[in-house]
Amino acid sequence: EMRSALDGQVFPMLERWYQDRIAHDDISMACTLRAHLALTVGSTPPDQYTEREVVTLLATQLFLTTNYRIYSTSTTSADTSIQRTQSIQSEGHALCIPDMEMFGLFQRHRAPMEKWMEANPKGRREVLEACIRIVTMTGGRLPEPGSALQPRLWESLVGENCGGRYTPSALATKPADLKELSAKDKYTAERVAQARAVAPAGMGDTEVNIQVGTLTLQNHKLEPLDEQVCGMVDFKEVLGDAGNRIACAPVKITKQRYWVRLIGLRHDVQLWKPDTRTPPLPYTDPYNPKKKGWVAEVLE
């Protein structure tokens, strides 16, 4: 009866509250609600995993890693306890669950989640896409009806210590994934595989790391999109007024160009500064239309 109440009443209620807090940009309370969502499914045995349990656990870990400050409990000094209490009070909210309990929860489910991912390639696609939506605050556990964004194939990185590290690709290297593809998708996957075969190592795009609970883009952690960009008319016309809920990761930042990738929206933003340099003028002859008739025809 308790499990039935948690699944049928408590879990949907917490999800609704979480979506409401996200809509109001209340990230602190959203962290608290995500922690409690994970706690409601935390007692599920690995052999009873469904996409809901895996999404909830993994997305919560990624969300907290990105948005919540973990407090160290390695010391029990009075000064540290006072500082922790004051910090929690200044933030307005805490998880209401000990940090070490959350850490232990994620560690207990880390290896079983990785095994589930490897055994369920189709479910893995849905789970990881849902995690991207949740962490980047562009959607919820279930995709929006009529969404044009189709689930991508996600493959595990190949190499030493790469277990549990997943990145989207048009090719899944494991035969189990290829069974999920149509003939047209297989052809596309093979073409992309040829391109990836000659690409330099480490050119991965988005990466979800189950081992440490991080979401990165080309080894860069997520950060809020610059407020200056969010307020631009062109940006609002394309993506709307999303406030501080758009997460991005830098692709390349130079003196003249700010280039970031919007995680979950599959868009890039490039903001250029005007070039103040004066171009060289190697030609010093005065303009004479009689000498160069073709120039006069072009200019006049």
XYZ file of C-alpha atoms in Angstrom:
300
model
C 0.000 0.000 0.000
C 2.834 2.415 0.783
C 4.509 1.762 -2.573
C 1.190 2.229 -4.339
C 0.672 5.570 -2.570
C 4.198 6.735 -3.396
C 3.875 5.814 -7.069
C 0.285 6.909 -7.591
C 0.025 10.022 -5.431
C 3.292 11.300 -3.957
C 5.474 10.982 -7.056
C 3.062 12.810 -9.441
C 2.500 15.481 -6.802
C 6.230 16.131 -6.389
C 6.683 16.265 -10.171
C 3.936 18.895 -10.461
C 5.490 20.970 -7.684
C 8.907 20.647 -9.303
C 7.616 21.868 -12.676
C 5.915 24.804 -10.948
C 9.152 25.842 -9.214
C 11.065 25.581 -12.486
C 8.476 27.789 -14.151
C 9.069 30.381 -11.404
C 12.883 30.108 -11.581
C 13.026 28.835 -7.994
C 16.051 26.599 -8.504
C 16.758 26.143 -4.799
C 13.346 24.635 -4.069
C 13.534 22.672 -7.324
C 16.677 20.992 -5.964
C 14.787 20.034 -2.807
C 11.899 18.547 -4.770
C 14.211 16.621 -7.085
C 15.946 15.116 -4.057
C 12.610 13.923 -2.701
C 11.639 12.522 -6.092
C 14.800 10.434 -6.049
C 14.053 9.330 -2.515
C 10.602 8.033 -3.506
C 12.127 5.628 -6.059
C 15.355 4.965 -4.159
C 14.100 1.705 -2.633
C 13.264 0.166 -6.022
C 15.275 -3.058 -6.591
C 17.402 -2.996 -9.770
C 15.460 -5.907 -11.283
C 12.303 -3.744 -11.130
C 13.781 -0.701 -12.860
C 11.704 1.045 -15.496
C 12.541 4.189 -17.439
C 10.825 6.234 -14.717
C 13.131 5.058 -11.931
C 16.313 5.426 -13.990
C 15.363 8.884 -15.271
C 14.429 10.089 -11.791
C 17.633 8.878 -10.148
C 20.051 9.916 -12.875
C 18.402 13.250 -13.718
C 18.291 14.185 -10.038
C 21.982 13.474 -9.605
C 22.837 15.513 -12.711
C 20.522 18.342 -11.649
C 21.977 18.555 -8.150
C 25.548 18.350 -9.447
C 24.811 21.311 -11.696
C 22.675 23.454 -9.380
C 23.261 22.448 -5.749
C 26.254 23.119 -3.528
C 27.290 19.990 -1.665
C 28.395 20.697 1.885
C 31.285 18.737 3.367
C 30.527 16.702 6.480
C 34.092 15.521 7.008
C 34.468 17.757 10.043
C 32.243 18.142 13.068
C 33.631 21.396 14.406
C 31.199 23.889 15.876
C 32.386 26.620 13.498
C 31.654 24.444 10.457
C 28.181 23.564 11.740
C 27.393 27.239 12.341
C 28.646 28.203 8.873
C 26.568 25.438 7.271
C 23.424 26.507 9.136
C 23.927 30.162 8.238
C 24.544 29.272 4.594
C 21.380 27.163 4.407
C 19.358 29.937 6.020
C 20.751 32.516 3.601
C 19.782 30.339 0.640
C 16.275 29.967 1.977
C 16.041 26.230 1.336
C 18.024 23.051 1.857
C 17.398 19.580 0.541
C 15.849 18.568 3.883
C 17.764 15.323 3.362
C 21.368 14.870 4.557
C 23.840 15.331 1.734
C 25.624 12.096 2.587
C 22.330 10.204 2.390
C 21.796 11.519 -1.133
C 25.368 10.633 -2.030
C 24.870 7.110 -0.715
C 21.608 6.776 -2.643
C 23.272 7.646 -5.935
C 26.210 5.338 -5.254
C 23.933 2.367 -4.503
C 22.179 2.777 -7.834
C 25.187 3.787 -9.957
C 26.300 0.327 -11.091
C 22.750 -1.090 -11.492
C 21.776 1.918 -13.626
C 24.777 1.375 -15.893
C 23.864 -2.304 -16.313
C 20.280 -1.328 -17.116
C 21.511 1.146 -19.734
C 23.628 -1.475 -21.448
C 20.798 -4.020 -21.431
C 18.140 -1.581 -22.701
C 19.477 0.451 -25.663
C 16.054 1.786 -26.636
C 15.254 2.766 -23.059
C 18.690 4.349 -22.768
C 17.828 6.768 -25.580
C 14.652 7.903 -23.842
C 16.306 8.112 -20.409
C 19.251 10.233 -21.499
C 17.117 12.583 -23.594
C 14.836 13.046 -20.572
C 17.862 13.797 -18.396
C 18.965 16.480 -20.850
C 15.519 18.093 -20.747
C 15.392 18.050 -16.951
C 18.916 19.281 -16.270
C 18.679 22.070 -18.826
C 15.152 22.924 -17.647
C 13.746 22.735 -21.171
C 11.168 20.043 -20.372
C 10.186 17.255 -18.030
C 10.528 13.514 -17.731
C 8.185 12.949 -20.677
C 8.652 14.744 -24.019
C 6.229 17.471 -25.008
C 3.431 16.221 -27.284
C 4.261 16.937 -30.903
C 7.905 17.767 -30.167
C 10.063 17.881 -33.296
C 13.135 16.706 -31.364
C 13.493 12.967 -31.864
C 15.522 10.829 -29.419
C 19.099 10.401 -30.568
C 21.194 7.284 -30.337
C 23.538 7.307 -27.353
C 26.682 5.214 -27.237
C 29.205 4.477 -24.533
C 32.658 5.941 -25.024
C 35.296 3.377 -25.888
C 38.525 3.312 -23.915
C 39.989 2.845 -20.488
C 37.759 4.037 -17.625
C 34.980 4.991 -20.049
C 32.252 2.759 -18.641
C 29.103 4.709 -17.903
C 30.081 7.650 -20.105
C 27.494 8.206 -22.838
C 27.440 10.587 -25.767
C 24.860 11.064 -28.549
C 25.736 9.716 -31.947
C 24.104 8.681 -35.204
C 25.765 5.295 -34.744
C 25.462 2.891 -31.823
C 28.477 0.641 -31.856
C 26.701 -2.267 -30.219
C 24.563 -4.687 -32.300
C 21.686 -4.379 -29.820
C 21.358 -0.702 -30.704
C 21.437 -1.335 -34.441
C 18.394 -3.578 -34.138
C 16.382 -0.505 -33.157
C 17.223 1.293 -36.410
C 15.262 1.352 -39.632
C 17.047 0.662 -42.929
C 17.292 4.398 -43.642
C 18.721 5.095 -40.176
C 21.273 2.304 -40.609
C 22.491 3.902 -43.839
C 22.795 7.284 -42.122
C 24.574 5.689 -39.165
C 27.119 4.045 -41.429
C 27.879 7.351 -43.164
C 28.346 9.102 -39.833
C 30.510 6.237 -38.594
C 32.888 6.823 -41.506
C 33.205 10.477 -40.532
C 33.721 9.628 -36.870
C 36.405 7.102 -37.756
C 38.680 9.850 -39.075
C 37.716 12.462 -36.482
C 40.249 13.343 -33.765
C 39.808 11.680 -30.397
C 37.846 13.623 -27.821
C 35.530 15.331 -30.285
C 32.475 14.181 -28.399
C 29.578 16.585 -28.024
C 27.284 16.211 -25.019
C 28.410 13.662 -22.430
C 26.492 12.170 -19.535
C 28.768 10.495 -17.010
C 26.902 8.116 -14.719
C 30.019 7.403 -12.671
C 30.388 10.929 -11.312
C 26.955 12.340 -12.138
C 27.961 15.122 -14.515
C 26.660 16.551 -17.777
C 29.354 18.199 -19.883
C 29.807 19.565 -23.393
C 33.277 18.999 -24.819
C 34.578 18.694 -21.249
C 32.941 21.986 -20.201
C 30.411 22.018 -17.393
C 27.092 23.769 -17.806
C 26.567 27.405 -16.889
C 23.672 29.890 -17.237
C 23.462 31.696 -20.554
C 24.684 35.287 -20.427
C 21.831 37.649 -19.439
C 22.864 40.045 -22.199
C 22.137 37.360 -24.782
C 18.828 36.343 -23.162
C 17.590 39.931 -23.396
C 18.313 40.406 -27.092
C 15.318 40.849 -29.380
C 16.537 38.289 -31.931
C 17.106 35.706 -29.219
C 13.636 36.194 -27.710
C 12.025 35.959 -31.136
C 13.534 32.495 -31.693
C 13.588 30.974 -28.197
C 11.271 33.169 -26.167
C 11.782 34.752 -22.762
C 13.307 31.883 -20.783
C 14.886 33.971 -18.018
C 17.827 32.246 -16.330
C 16.615 28.746 -17.157
C 18.757 28.232 -20.269
C 21.936 26.263 -19.650
C 24.857 26.402 -22.025
C 28.420 25.255 -22.382
C 31.175 27.160 -24.181
C 32.270 25.930 -27.587
C 34.864 28.626 -28.194
C 35.314 31.984 -26.488
C 37.612 34.546 -28.142
C 38.098 38.305 -27.951
C 35.644 38.924 -30.750
C 33.243 35.986 -30.491
C 31.162 34.426 -27.719
C 30.130 30.956 -28.961
C 28.102 28.657 -26.726
C 25.858 25.630 -27.230
C 22.407 25.578 -25.646
C 22.047 22.157 -24.059
C 18.658 20.591 -24.599
C 17.619 23.068 -27.307
C 20.083 21.881 -29.982
C 20.969 25.446 -30.922
C 24.208 27.413 -30.854
C 24.531 31.112 -30.040
C 27.322 33.254 -31.460
C 27.719 36.856 -30.336
C 30.245 38.875 -32.307
C 31.901 42.134 -31.357
C 32.511 44.651 -34.176
C 35.982 44.578 -35.659
C 37.630 47.953 -35.017
C 40.694 47.250 -37.133
C 41.249 49.312 -40.284
C 41.782 47.113 -43.355
C 44.997 47.736 -45.301
C 44.653 49.719 -48.553
C 47.528 48.707 -50.852
C 46.089 50.523 -53.888
C 46.937 54.231 -54.022
C 46.129 55.169 -57.647
C 43.390 57.830 -57.943
C 40.130 56.789 -59.534
C 40.049 57.551 -63.263
C 37.045 56.120 -65.168
C 38.705 56.800 -68.538
C 41.597 54.438 -67.825
C 39.572 51.588 -66.406
C 36.253 51.553 -68.159
C 35.070 48.331 -66.532
C 35.495 49.921 -63.102
C 33.256 52.807 -64.104
C 30.633 50.365 -65.364
C 30.624 48.585 -61.993
C 30.650 51.675 -59.800
C 28.506 54.013 -61.843
